[in-house]
Amino acid sequence: MDFETVIGLEIHVELDTKTKIFCECTTEFGGEPNTHCCPICAGMPGTLPVLNKKVVEYAVRAGIALNCDISRLSKMDRKNYFYPDLPKAYQISQYDLPICKDGSVQIEVDGQKKTIGITRIHIEEDAGKLLHEKPGVSLADYNRGGVPLIEIVTEPDLRSAEEARVFAEKLKSILEYTEVSDCKMQEGSLRFDVNLSVRQKGQPEFGTRTEMKNLNSFRSLVNAIKYESGRQIKVLQDGGSISQETRRWDDSQNKSFAMRSKEEAHDYRYFPEPDLVPIELEDEWIEAIKKDLPEMPEVKKKRFVDQYELPDYDSDILTSSKALANFFEKCMEGYDNPKNVSNWIMGEVLRILKEQDKQPDEIPFKPKQLVDLLKMVDKGTISGNIGKKVLSDMFETCKDPGDIVKEKGLVQISDEGELLEIIAKVLEDNPKSVEDYRNGKQKAIGFLVGQTMKATRGKANPQMVNKLIREQLQ
């Protein structure tokens, strides 16, 4: 029996405002527990919330970027639930009149384009954070309580973990470009909830869904979807049934665990927030926000192809991150070989970032320093391989490449006489490879070149070494 996985996502995005949604407390990440909160965000009796206008602007900004209809009239509602991360026992959110709806994002997986529907985007406040530091003891930190969020809810259009990953990465990229959020997943600025069900292929009705909450990395998102899809299929194949429930994903065990039965909307007993007036937006204000949007990823990608004559593949990767695209364009201010810059960024720079688990906005050196490095390789001052080692040093020290080359004596050896002396010793030490080459084994030349490069600690000009060895063996 073939099964199909049906996935919808709910994405919580912390907005990059300086103050919280209903008070003037800072939204700065971290700080000593309960130092970034006041009677308003703690929900003390007698306090009144005042909606932060910037929150509305950022929600509209995100909605336009995600091709949504912007509601001219929306309102805030109370979502009631009793949980210690919300001291006032309700969250101010939006229920039946969200600020944005009916949007879409186009993705491409395995060469197939697909449109993922955005059901709605609504504004709400974040809850506090519970700390379970000792068995049986939980502490509450309300610094995060009242930080402004938008919740982006998709249609159940996704069918695999790969589609979800591609969508999530594209959504993050779009939000970064709009500058409504820093999207720092490691700090919880971007969190995914997964609603997942399975059904027999061809069956029109959805299966019973489960929800996995607060996935804050793409790896967790993919692994959680794969696990939960497999778990549900196995339950059904064994003759069981799926319970509608909220589940917790555990990265360390690579498993999900049941937390509680899934609430329905009526469980929250929504009602209009009595302390906030409805949100009415004028067309002129929405148009002004639209005109203020920066160049978005798809437009920038096409411009990179046209302006810098880069392949689609390169443009796609470089524009996937606003920070990476900006870094590339800064490099182009002092260098006229776009493809070479692209190759180094897509190759060595992204490789080192991945090794160090860092994001493109954490590249520690300036674009000009990378350009200086590339010019040294172009001039033959250092080899490409040495250039890669210098780049690694730049990640560690932020020093200029010229200083690193000078300090470590890495200038490329291009003196023919010096190279011939080294090659003579290599040929003398490796008679078997010399004989193999002369007997027609062309691969032997590679070994001899490698031995010469090793003898010079990678500083020899590889093209000259190759040429000189071939001449010596004739």
CSV table of C-alpha atoms in Angstrom, one decimal:
chain,number,residue,atom,x,y,z
A,1,MET,CA,0.0,0.0,0.0
A,2,ASP,CA,1.5,3.4,-1.0
A,3,PHE,CA,1.1,6.3,1.4
A,4,GLU,CA,1.4,10.0,0.8
A,5,THR,CA,2.6,12.5,3.4
A,6,VAL,CA,0.7,15.8,3.8
A,7,ILE,CA,2.5,18.6,5.5
A,8,GLY,CA,1.5,22.1,6.5
A,9,LEU,CA,3.8,24.5,8.4
A,10,GLU,CA,3.2,27.1,11.0
A,11,ILE,CA,6.2,29.4,11.2
A,12,HIS,CA,6.8,31.8,14.2
A,13,VAL,CA,8.9,34.8,13.2
A,14,GLU,CA,10.2,37.2,15.8
A,15,LEU,CA,10.1,40.7,14.4
A,16,ASP,CA,13.2,42.8,14.6
A,17,THR,CA,11.7,45.8,16.5
A,18,LYS,CA,13.6,47.5,19.2
A,19,THR,CA,10.7,47.3,21.7
A,20,LYS,CA,8.0,44.7,22.5
A,21,ILE,CA,4.6,44.6,20.9
A,22,PHE,CA,2.6,46.2,23.7
A,23,CYS,CA,5.2,48.1,25.9
A,24,GLU,CA,8.5,49.7,25.7
A,25,CYS,CA,10.6,46.9,27.1
A,26,THR,CA,13.6,45.9,24.9
A,27,THR,CA,13.5,42.9,22.6
A,28,GLU,CA,17.2,42.4,23.0
A,29,PHE,CA,18.1,38.6,23.1
A,30,GLY,CA,19.5,37.3,26.3
A,31,GLY,CA,20.1,39.3,29.5
A,32,GLU,CA,19.6,38.2,33.1
A,33,PRO,CA,16.2,36.4,33.6
A,34,ASN,CA,13.2,38.7,34.1
A,35,THR,CA,15.2,41.9,33.5
A,36,HIS,CA,13.5,42.8,30.1
A,37,CYS,CA,9.9,42.8,31.3
A,38,CYS,CA,7.5,45.2,33.0
A,39,PRO,CA,3.9,45.0,34.5
A,40,ILE,CA,2.4,45.4,30.9
A,41,CYS,CA,4.2,42.4,29.3
A,42,ALA,CA,3.8,40.4,32.5
A,43,GLY,CA,0.1,41.1,32.4
A,44,MET,CA,-0.4,42.7,35.8
A,45,PRO,CA,-3.9,43.8,36.6
A,46,GLY,CA,-4.7,47.4,35.7
A,47,THR,CA,-2.1,47.6,32.9
A,48,LEU,CA,-3.2,48.4,29.3
A,49,PRO,CA,-1.4,47.3,26.1
A,50,VAL,CA,-0.6,49.8,23.3
A,51,LEU,CA,0.1,48.2,19.9
A,52,ASN,CA,3.5,49.0,18.5
A,53,LYS,CA,3.0,50.5,15.0
A,54,LYS,CA,6.3,49.1,13.7
A,55,VAL,CA,4.9,45.6,14.3
A,56,VAL,CA,2.0,46.3,12.0
A,57,GLU,CA,4.3,47.7,9.4
A,58,TYR,CA,6.6,44.7,9.5
A,59,ALA,CA,3.7,42.3,9.3
A,60,VAL,CA,2.4,44.1,6.2
A,61,ARG,CA,5.9,44.2,4.7
A,62,ALA,CA,6.2,40.4,5.1
A,63,GLY,CA,2.7,39.9,3.7
A,64,ILE,CA,3.5,41.9,0.5
A,65,ALA,CA,6.8,40.0,0.1
A,66,LEU,CA,4.8,36.7,0.4
A,67,ASN,CA,2.2,37.8,-2.2
A,68,CYS,CA,-0.6,38.1,0.4
A,69,ASP,CA,-3.7,40.1,0.3
A,70,ILE,CA,-3.4,42.8,3.0
A,71,SER,CA,-6.5,43.2,5.2
A,72,ARG,CA,-7.7,46.9,5.5
A,73,LEU,CA,-9.4,45.9,8.7
A,74,SER,CA,-8.2,43.4,11.2
A,75,LYS,CA,-8.3,43.1,15.0
A,76,MET,CA,-6.5,41.5,18.0
A,77,ASP,CA,-8.0,38.7,20.0
A,78,ARG,CA,-7.4,36.9,23.3
A,79,LYS,CA,-6.3,33.3,23.0
A,80,ASN,CA,-6.9,31.8,26.4
A,81,TYR,CA,-4.8,29.0,27.9
A,82,PHE,CA,-3.3,28.3,31.2
A,83,TYR,CA,0.5,27.7,31.0
A,84,PRO,CA,3.2,29.1,33.2
A,85,ASP,CA,5.0,30.8,30.3
A,86,LEU,CA,2.1,33.2,30.0
A,87,PRO,CA,1.5,34.8,33.5
A,88,LYS,CA,-1.8,36.5,32.4
A,89,ALA,CA,-3.2,33.1,31.1
A,90,TYR,CA,-4.0,34.4,27.7
A,91,GLN,CA,-2.0,35.4,24.6
A,92,ILE,CA,-3.0,38.5,22.5
A,93,SER,CA,-3.1,37.2,18.9
A,94,GLN,CA,-5.4,37.4,15.9
A,95,TYR,CA,-8.2,34.9,15.2
A,96,ASP,CA,-10.8,35.4,12.5
A,97,LEU,CA,-9.4,38.7,11.0
A,98,PRO,CA,-5.6,38.2,10.4
A,99,ILE,CA,-3.6,41.0,8.9
A,100,CYS,CA,-2.5,39.1,5.8
A,101,LYS,CA,-4.0,36.1,3.9
A,102,ASP,CA,-4.0,34.1,0.6
A,103,GLY,CA,-0.3,34.4,-0.3
A,104,SER,CA,2.0,32.1,-2.0
A,105,VAL,CA,5.7,31.0,-2.4
A,106,GLN,CA,7.0,29.2,-5.4
A,107,ILE,CA,9.6,26.5,-4.9
A,108,GLU,CA,11.6,24.2,-7.2
A,109,VAL,CA,12.5,20.6,-6.2
A,110,ASP,CA,14.2,18.2,-8.6
A,111,GLY,CA,13.5,20.6,-11.5
A,112,GLN,CA,9.8,20.7,-10.7
A,113,LYS,CA,8.2,24.0,-9.8
A,114,LYS,CA,5.4,24.1,-7.2
A,115,THR,CA,3.4,26.8,-5.5
A,116,ILE,CA,2.9,26.6,-1.8
A,117,GLY,CA,-0.1,28.5,-0.5
A,118,ILE,CA,0.2,30.9,2.5
A,119,THR,CA,-3.2,30.7,4.3
A,120,ARG,CA,-2.6,33.6,6.6
A,121,ILE,CA,-0.1,35.7,8.5
A,122,HIS,CA,-1.2,37.0,11.9
A,123,ILE,CA,0.4,39.2,14.6
A,124,GLU,CA,0.8,37.9,18.1
A,125,GLU,CA,3.0,38.2,21.2
A,126,ASP,CA,5.6,35.6,22.2
A,127,ALA,CA,5.4,33.8,25.4
A,128,GLY,CA,8.0,33.5,28.1
A,129,LYS,CA,10.5,30.7,28.5
A,130,LEU,CA,10.5,27.9,31.0
A,131,LEU,CA,13.8,26.6,32.4
A,132,HIS,CA,13.8,23.0,33.7
A,133,GLU,CA,17.2,23.1,35.4
A,134,LYS,CA,16.6,20.5,38.1
A,135,PRO,CA,14.3,17.5,38.3
A,136,GLY,CA,10.9,18.6,39.6
A,137,VAL,CA,11.9,22.3,39.5
A,138,SER,CA,10.9,24.7,36.7
A,139,LEU,CA,11.8,28.4,36.5
A,140,ALA,CA,10.1,31.0,34.3
A,141,ASP,CA,12.0,33.8,32.4
A,142,TYR,CA,9.6,36.4,31.0
A,143,ASN,CA,12.2,38.3,29.0
A,144,ARG,CA,10.8,36.9,25.8
A,145,GLY,CA,7.2,37.5,26.8
A,146,GLY,CA,5.7,40.2,24.6
A,147,VAL,CA,8.3,40.1,21.9
A,148,PRO,CA,6.4,40.6,18.6
A,149,LEU,CA,5.8,37.7,16.3
A,150,ILE,CA,4.1,37.0,13.0
A,151,GLU,CA,2.8,33.5,12.6
A,152,ILE,CA,2.8,32.3,8.9
A,153,VAL,CA,0.5,29.4,8.2
A,154,THR,CA,0.8,27.5,5.0
A,155,GLU,CA,-1.7,25.4,3.2
A,156,PRO,CA,-1.1,21.6,3.5
A,157,ASP,CA,0.6,21.7,0.1
A,158,LEU,CA,4.0,20.1,1.0
A,159,ARG,CA,4.5,16.4,0.3
A,160,SER,CA,8.0,15.6,1.5
A,161,ALA,CA,10.8,16.6,3.9
A,162,GLU,CA,12.8,17.9,0.9
A,163,GLU,CA,9.9,20.1,-0.2
A,164,ALA,CA,9.5,21.4,3.4
A,165,ARG,CA,13.3,22.2,3.6
A,166,VAL,CA,13.3,24.0,0.3
A,167,PHE,CA,10.3,26.0,1.2
A,168,ALA,CA,11.6,26.9,4.7
A,169,GLU,CA,15.0,28.0,3.3
A,170,LYS,CA,13.3,30.2,0.7
A,171,LEU,CA,10.9,31.7,3.3
A,172,LYS,CA,13.9,32.5,5.5
A,173,SER,CA,15.7,34.2,2.6
A,174,ILE,CA,12.6,36.3,1.7
A,175,LEU,CA,12.2,37.4,5.3
A,176,GLU,CA,15.8,38.3,5.6
A,177,TYR,CA,15.6,40.5,2.5
A,178,THR,CA,12.6,42.3,3.9
A,179,GLU,CA,14.6,43.0,7.1
A,180,VAL,CA,11.5,42.3,9.3
A,181,SER,CA,13.5,39.7,11.3
A,182,ASP,CA,17.1,38.7,11.9
A,183,CYS,CA,15.8,35.1,11.4
A,184,LYS,CA,18.5,33.8,13.8
A,185,MET,CA,17.2,30.2,14.2
A,186,GLN,CA,19.8,29.5,17.0
A,187,GLU,CA,18.2,32.3,19.1
A,188,GLY,CA,14.6,31.2,18.3
A,189,SER,CA,13.8,34.1,15.9
A,190,LEU,CA,12.5,31.6,13.4
A,191,ARG,CA,10.7,28.4,14.6
A,192,PHE,CA,8.7,25.8,12.7
A,193,ASP,CA,5.7,23.8,13.8
A,194,VAL,CA,4.9,20.8,11.5
A,195,ASN,CA,1.4,19.6,11.0
A,196,LEU,CA,1.7,16.2,9.4
A,197,SER,CA,-0.6,13.4,8.3
A,198,VAL,CA,-0.4,10.5,5.9
A,199,ARG,CA,-3.0,9.0,3.6
A,200,GLN,CA,-3.2,6.3,1.0
A,201,LYS,CA,-2.2,7.7,-2.4
A,202,GLY,CA,-5.3,8.7,-4.3
A,203,GLN,CA,-7.4,9.2,-1.2
A,204,PRO,CA,-9.0,12.7,-1.2
A,205,GLU,CA,-9.5,13.0,2.6
A,206,PHE,CA,-6.7,14.0,4.9
A,207,GLY,CA,-5.5,11.6,7.6
A,208,THR,CA,-5.4,12.5,11.3
A,209,ARG,CA,-2.6,15.0,11.8
A,210,THR,CA,-0.1,15.5,14.6
A,211,GLU,CA,1.8,18.6,15.4
A,212,MET,CA,5.5,18.9,16.2
A,213,LYS,CA,6.4,22.2,17.8
A,214,ASN,CA,9.4,24.6,17.9
A,215,LEU,CA,11.8,23.1,15.4
A,216,ASN,CA,14.6,25.7,15.1
A,217,SER,CA,16.9,24.2,12.5
A,218,PHE,CA,16.5,22.9,8.9
A,219,ARG,CA,18.1,19.7,10.0
A,220,SER,CA,15.5,19.2,12.8
A,221,LEU,CA,12.7,20.0,10.4
A,222,VAL,CA,13.8,17.4,7.9
A,223,ASN,CA,14.5,14.7,10.4
A,224,ALA,CA,11.3,15.3,12.3
A,225,ILE,CA,9.2,15.0,9.1
A,226,LYS,CA,10.9,11.9,8.0
A,227,TYR,CA,10.5,10.3,11.4
A,228,GLU,CA,6.9,11.2,12.0
A,229,SER,CA,5.9,10.2,8.5
A,230,GLY,CA,7.5,6.8,9.0
A,231,ARG,CA,5.9,6.5,12.4
A,232,GLN,CA,2.4,7.2,11.2
A,233,ILE,CA,2.7,4.8,8.2
A,234,LYS,CA,3.9,2.0,10.5
A,235,VAL,CA,1.0,2.6,12.9
A,236,LEU,CA,-1.5,2.4,10.1
A,237,GLN,CA,0.2,-0.7,8.5
A,238,ASP,CA,0.0,-2.4,11.9
A,239,GLY,CA,-3.7,-1.8,12.0
A,240,GLY,CA,-3.6,1.1,14.5
A,241,SER,CA,-4.9,4.6,14.3
A,242,ILE,CA,-3.3,8.0,14.6
A,243,SER,CA,-4.1,10.2,17.6
A,244,GLN,CA,-4.5,13.9,17.1
A,245,GLU,CA,-1.8,15.2,19.4
A,246,THR,CA,1.0,17.6,19.9
A,247,ARG,CA,4.4,16.0,19.9
A,248,ARG,CA,7.9,17.0,21.0
A,249,TRP,CA,10.9,16.5,18.7
A,250,ASP,CA,14.1,15.3,20.4
A,251,ASP,CA,17.2,15.9,18.3
A,252,SER,CA,19.5,13.9,20.5
A,253,GLN,CA,17.3,10.7,20.1
A,254,ASN,CA,16.1,11.6,16.6
A,255,LYS,CA,12.5,10.7,17.8
A,256,SER,CA,9.3,12.5,18.5
A,257,PHE,CA,7.3,12.0,21.7
A,258,ALA,CA,3.6,12.6,22.6
A,259,MET,CA,3.2,15.7,24.8
A,260,ARG,CA,-0.6,16.3,24.9
A,261,SER,CA,-3.8,16.0,22.9
A,262,LYS,CA,-4.1,18.6,20.2
A,263,GLU,CA,-6.2,21.6,21.1
A,264,GLU,CA,-8.9,22.8,18.7
A,265,ALA,CA,-9.7,26.5,18.2
A,266,HIS,CA,-12.7,26.3,20.5
A,267,ASP,CA,-10.5,25.1,23.3
A,268,TYR,CA,-8.8,28.5,23.3
A,269,ARG,CA,-12.1,30.4,23.8
A,270,TYR,CA,-11.0,33.3,21.5
A,271,PHE,CA,-12.7,36.6,22.0
A,272,PRO,CA,-11.9,40.2,20.7
A,273,GLU,CA,-9.2,41.9,22.8
A,274,PRO,CA,-11.1,44.6,24.7
A,275,ASP,CA,-8.2,46.8,25.4
A,276,LEU,CA,-7.1,47.3,21.7
A,277,VAL,CA,-9.0,49.1,19.0
A,278,PRO,CA,-9.3,47.4,15.5
A,279,ILE,CA,-6.4,47.8,13.1
A,280,GLU,CA,-7.5,49.9,10.1
A,281,LEU,CA,-5.0,50.4,7.3
A,282,GLU,CA,-5.0,53.0,4.5
A,283,ASP,CA,-4.1,52.1,0.9
A,284,GLU,CA,-1.5,54.9,0.8
A,285,TRP,CA,0.3,53.5,3.8
A,286,ILE,CA,0.4,50.0,2.3
A,287,GLU,CA,1.6,51.4,-1.0
A,288,ALA,CA,4.4,53.3,0.7
A,289,ILE,CA,5.5,50.0,2.4
A,290,LYS,CA,5.4,48.2,-0.9
A,291,LYS,CA,7.6,50.9,-2.6
A,292,ASP,CA,10.1,50.7,0.3
A,293,LEU,CA,10.7,47.0,-0.2
A,294,PRO,CA,14.3,46.2,-1.3
A,295,GLU,CA,15.2,44.1,-4.3
A,296,MET,CA,13.9,40.6,-3.5
A,297,PRO,CA,15.8,37.3,-4.1
A,298,GLU,CA,14.1,36.3,-7.4
A,299,VAL,CA,14.7,39.7,-8.9
A,300,LYS,CA,18.3,39.8,-7.6
A,301,LYS,CA,19.0,36.3,-9.0
A,302,LYS,CA,17.9,37.4,-12.5
A,303,ARG,CA,20.0,40.6,-12.2
A,304,PHE,CA,23.1,38.6,-11.2
A,305,VAL,CA,22.6,36.4,-14.3
A,306,ASP,CA,22.2,39.5,-16.6
A,307,GLN,CA,24.7,41.8,-15.0
A,308,TYR,CA,27.5,39.5,-14.0
A,309,GLU,CA,26.8,36.7,-16.6
A,310,LEU,CA,26.8,34.1,-13.8
A,311,PRO,CA,25.1,30.7,-14.3
A,312,ASP,CA,21.6,30.2,-12.8
A,313,TYR,CA,23.1,27.8,-10.3
A,314,ASP,CA,25.7,30.4,-9.0
A,315,SER,CA,23.1,33.2,-8.9
A,316,ASP,CA,20.7,31.0,-7.0
A,317,ILE,CA,23.2,30.2,-4.3
A,318,LEU,CA,24.6,33.7,-4.0
A,319,THR,CA,21.2,35.3,-3.7
A,320,SER,CA,19.8,32.7,-1.3
A,321,SER,CA,21.2,34.9,1.5
A,322,LYS,CA,21.0,38.6,1.5
A,323,ALA,CA,24.3,38.8,3.5
A,324,LEU,CA,26.0,36.5,0.9
A,325,ALA,CA,24.6,38.5,-2.0
A,326,ASN,CA,25.9,41.8,-0.5
A,327,PHE,CA,29.3,40.3,0.2
A,328,PHE,CA,29.5,39.2,-3.5
A,329,GLU,CA,28.5,42.6,-4.8
A,330,LYS,CA,31.0,44.4,-2.5
A,331,CYS,CA,33.8,42.1,-3.9
A,332,MET,CA,32.8,43.2,-7.4
A,333,GLU,CA,33.5,46.8,-6.6
A,334,GLY,CA,37.2,46.0,-6.7
A,335,TYR,CA,37.5,43.0,-9.0
A,336,ASP,CA,36.3,42.3,-12.5
A,337,ASN,CA,36.1,38.5,-12.5
A,338,PRO,CA,32.6,37.6,-11.2
A,339,LYS,CA,32.9,33.9,-11.9
A,340,ASN,CA,36.1,33.6,-9.9
A,341,VAL,CA,34.6,35.4,-6.9
A,342,SER,CA,31.5,33.2,-7.2
A,343,ASN,CA,33.6,30.0,-7.3
A,344,TRP,CA,35.6,31.0,-4.1
A,345,ILE,CA,32.4,32.0,-2.2
A,346,MET,CA,30.5,28.9,-3.2
A,347,GLY,CA,33.5,26.7,-2.6
A,348,GLU,CA,35.9,27.6,0.2
A,349,VAL,CA,33.9,30.3,1.9
A,350,LEU,CA,30.7,28.3,2.3
A,351,ARG,CA,32.6,25.2,3.1
A,352,ILE,CA,34.4,26.9,6.0
A,353,LEU,CA,31.1,28.5,7.2
A,354,LYS,CA,29.5,25.1,7.2
A,355,GLU,CA,32.4,23.6,9.1
A,356,GLN,CA,32.2,26.3,11.7
A,357,ASP,CA,28.3,26.2,11.8
A,358,LYS,CA,28.2,29.9,10.9
A,359,GLN,CA,25.9,31.9,8.7
A,360,PRO,CA,27.0,34.2,5.8
A,361,ASP,CA,26.5,37.3,7.9
A,362,GLU,CA,29.2,35.9,10.2
A,363,ILE,CA,32.0,36.0,7.6
A,364,PRO,CA,34.7,37.7,9.8
A,365,PHE,CA,36.7,39.5,7.1
A,366,LYS,CA,35.8,42.2,4.6
A,367,PRO,CA,35.0,41.6,0.9
A,368,LYS,CA,38.2,43.7,0.0
A,369,GLN,CA,40.3,41.2,1.9
A,370,LEU,CA,38.9,38.3,-0.2
A,371,VAL,CA,39.6,40.4,-3.4
A,372,ASP,CA,43.2,41.0,-2.2
A,373,LEU,CA,43.6,37.3,-1.8
A,374,LEU,CA,42.2,36.5,-5.3
A,375,LYS,CA,44.5,39.1,-6.9
A,376,MET,CA,47.5,37.4,-5.2
A,377,VAL,CA,46.5,34.1,-6.7
A,378,ASP,CA,45.9,35.7,-10.1
A,379,LYS,CA,49.4,37.3,-10.1
A,380,GLY,CA,51.0,34.0,-9.1
A,381,THR,CA,52.2,35.4,-5.8
A,382,ILE,CA,50.7,32.3,-4.2
A,383,SER,CA,49.2,29.1,-5.6
A,384,GLY,CA,45.5,28.4,-5.4
A,385,ASN,CA,46.1,25.7,-2.8
A,386,ILE,CA,48.1,28.1,-0.7
A,387,GLY,CA,45.3,30.6,-1.2
A,388,LYS,CA,42.8,28.2,0.4
A,389,LYS,CA,45.1,27.9,3.4
A,390,VAL,CA,45.4,31.7,3.7
A,391,LEU,CA,41.6,32.0,3.5
A,392,SER,CA,41.3,29.5,6.4
A,393,ASP,CA,43.7,31.8,8.4
A,394,MET,CA,41.6,34.8,7.5
A,395,PHE,CA,38.6,33.1,9.1
A,396,GLU,CA,40.6,32.6,12.3
A,397,THR,CA,42.6,35.9,12.5
A,398,CYS,CA,40.8,38.4,10.2
A,399,LYS,CA,44.4,39.4,9.1
A,400,ASP,CA,45.0,40.8,5.6
A,401,PRO,CA,46.1,38.0,3.2
A,402,GLY,CA,49.3,39.8,2.4
A,403,ASP,CA,50.3,39.8,6.0
A,404,ILE,CA,49.5,36.1,6.4
A,405,VAL,CA,51.6,35.2,3.3
A,406,LYS,CA,54.5,37.4,4.5
A,407,GLU,CA,54.4,36.0,8.1
A,408,LYS,CA,54.3,32.4,7.0
A,409,GLY,CA,56.6,32.7,4.0
A,410,LEU,CA,54.1,31.4,1.6
A,411,VAL,CA,55.2,33.2,-1.6
A,412,GLN,CA,54.9,30.8,-4.5
A,413,ILE,CA,58.2,29.3,-5.8
A,414,SER,CA,58.4,30.1,-9.6
A,415,ASP,CA,62.1,30.1,-9.9
A,416,GLU,CA,63.0,27.5,-12.5
A,417,GLY,CA,66.4,26.8,-11.2
A,418,GLU,CA,65.1,26.3,-7.6
A,419,LEU,CA,62.3,24.0,-8.8
A,420,LEU,CA,64.7,21.9,-11.0
A,421,GLU,CA,66.8,21.2,-7.9
A,422,ILE,CA,63.8,20.0,-6.0
A,423,ILE,CA,62.5,17.9,-8.9
A,424,ALA,CA,65.8,16.2,-9.4
A,425,LYS,CA,65.7,15.0,-5.7
A,426,VAL,CA,62.1,13.9,-6.1
A,427,LEU,CA,62.9,11.8,-9.3
A,428,GLU,CA,65.9,10.3,-7.6
A,429,ASP,CA,63.8,9.2,-4.6
A,430,ASN,CA,61.0,7.7,-6.7
A,431,PRO,CA,62.6,5.6,-9.4
A,432,LYS,CA,59.6,3.2,-9.6
A,433,SER,CA,57.2,6.1,-10.6
A,434,VAL,CA,59.8,7.4,-13.1
A,435,GLU,CA,60.0,3.9,-14.7
A,436,ASP,CA,56.2,3.6,-14.7
A,437,TYR,CA,55.8,6.9,-16.5
A,438,ARG,CA,58.4,6.0,-19.1
A,439,ASN,CA,56.6,2.7,-19.6
A,440,GLY,CA,53.4,4.6,-20.5
A,441,LYS,CA,51.7,5.0,-17.2
A,442,GLN,CA,50.6,8.6,-17.4
A,443,LYS,CA,49.1,8.6,-13.9
A,444,ALA,CA,52.6,8.4,-12.5
A,445,ILE,CA,53.2,12.0,-13.3
A,446,GLY,CA,50.5,13.0,-10.8
A,447,PHE,CA,52.3,11.3,-8.0
A,448,LEU,CA,55.6,13.0,-8.9
A,449,VAL,CA,54.0,16.4,-9.0
A,450,GLY,CA,52.4,15.7,-5.7
A,451,GLN,CA,55.7,14.7,-4.2
A,452,THR,CA,57.2,17.9,-5.4
A,453,MET,CA,54.4,20.0,-4.0
A,454,LYS,CA,54.8,18.2,-0.7
A,455,ALA,CA,58.5,18.9,-0.7
A,456,THR,CA,57.8,22.6,-1.1
A,457,ARG,CA,55.0,22.6,1.4
A,458,GLY,CA,52.6,23.5,-1.4
A,459,LYS,CA,54.5,26.6,-2.4
A,460,ALA,CA,55.7,25.5,-5.8
A,461,ASN,CA,54.0,26.8,-9.0
A,462,PRO,CA,52.0,23.6,-9.9
A,463,GLN,CA,51.9,24.4,-13.6
A,464,MET,CA,55.7,24.9,-13.8
A,465,VAL,CA,56.3,21.7,-11.8
A,466,ASN,CA,54.1,19.7,-14.2
A,467,LYS,CA,55.9,21.2,-17.2
A,468,LEU,CA,59.4,20.7,-15.8
A,469,ILE,CA,58.9,17.1,-14.7
A,470,ARG,CA,57.6,16.1,-18.1
A,471,GLU,CA,60.6,17.8,-19.7
A,472,GLN,CA,63.0,16.0,-17.3
A,473,LEU,CA,61.4,12.6,-18.1
A,474,GLN,CA,61.7,12.9,-21.8
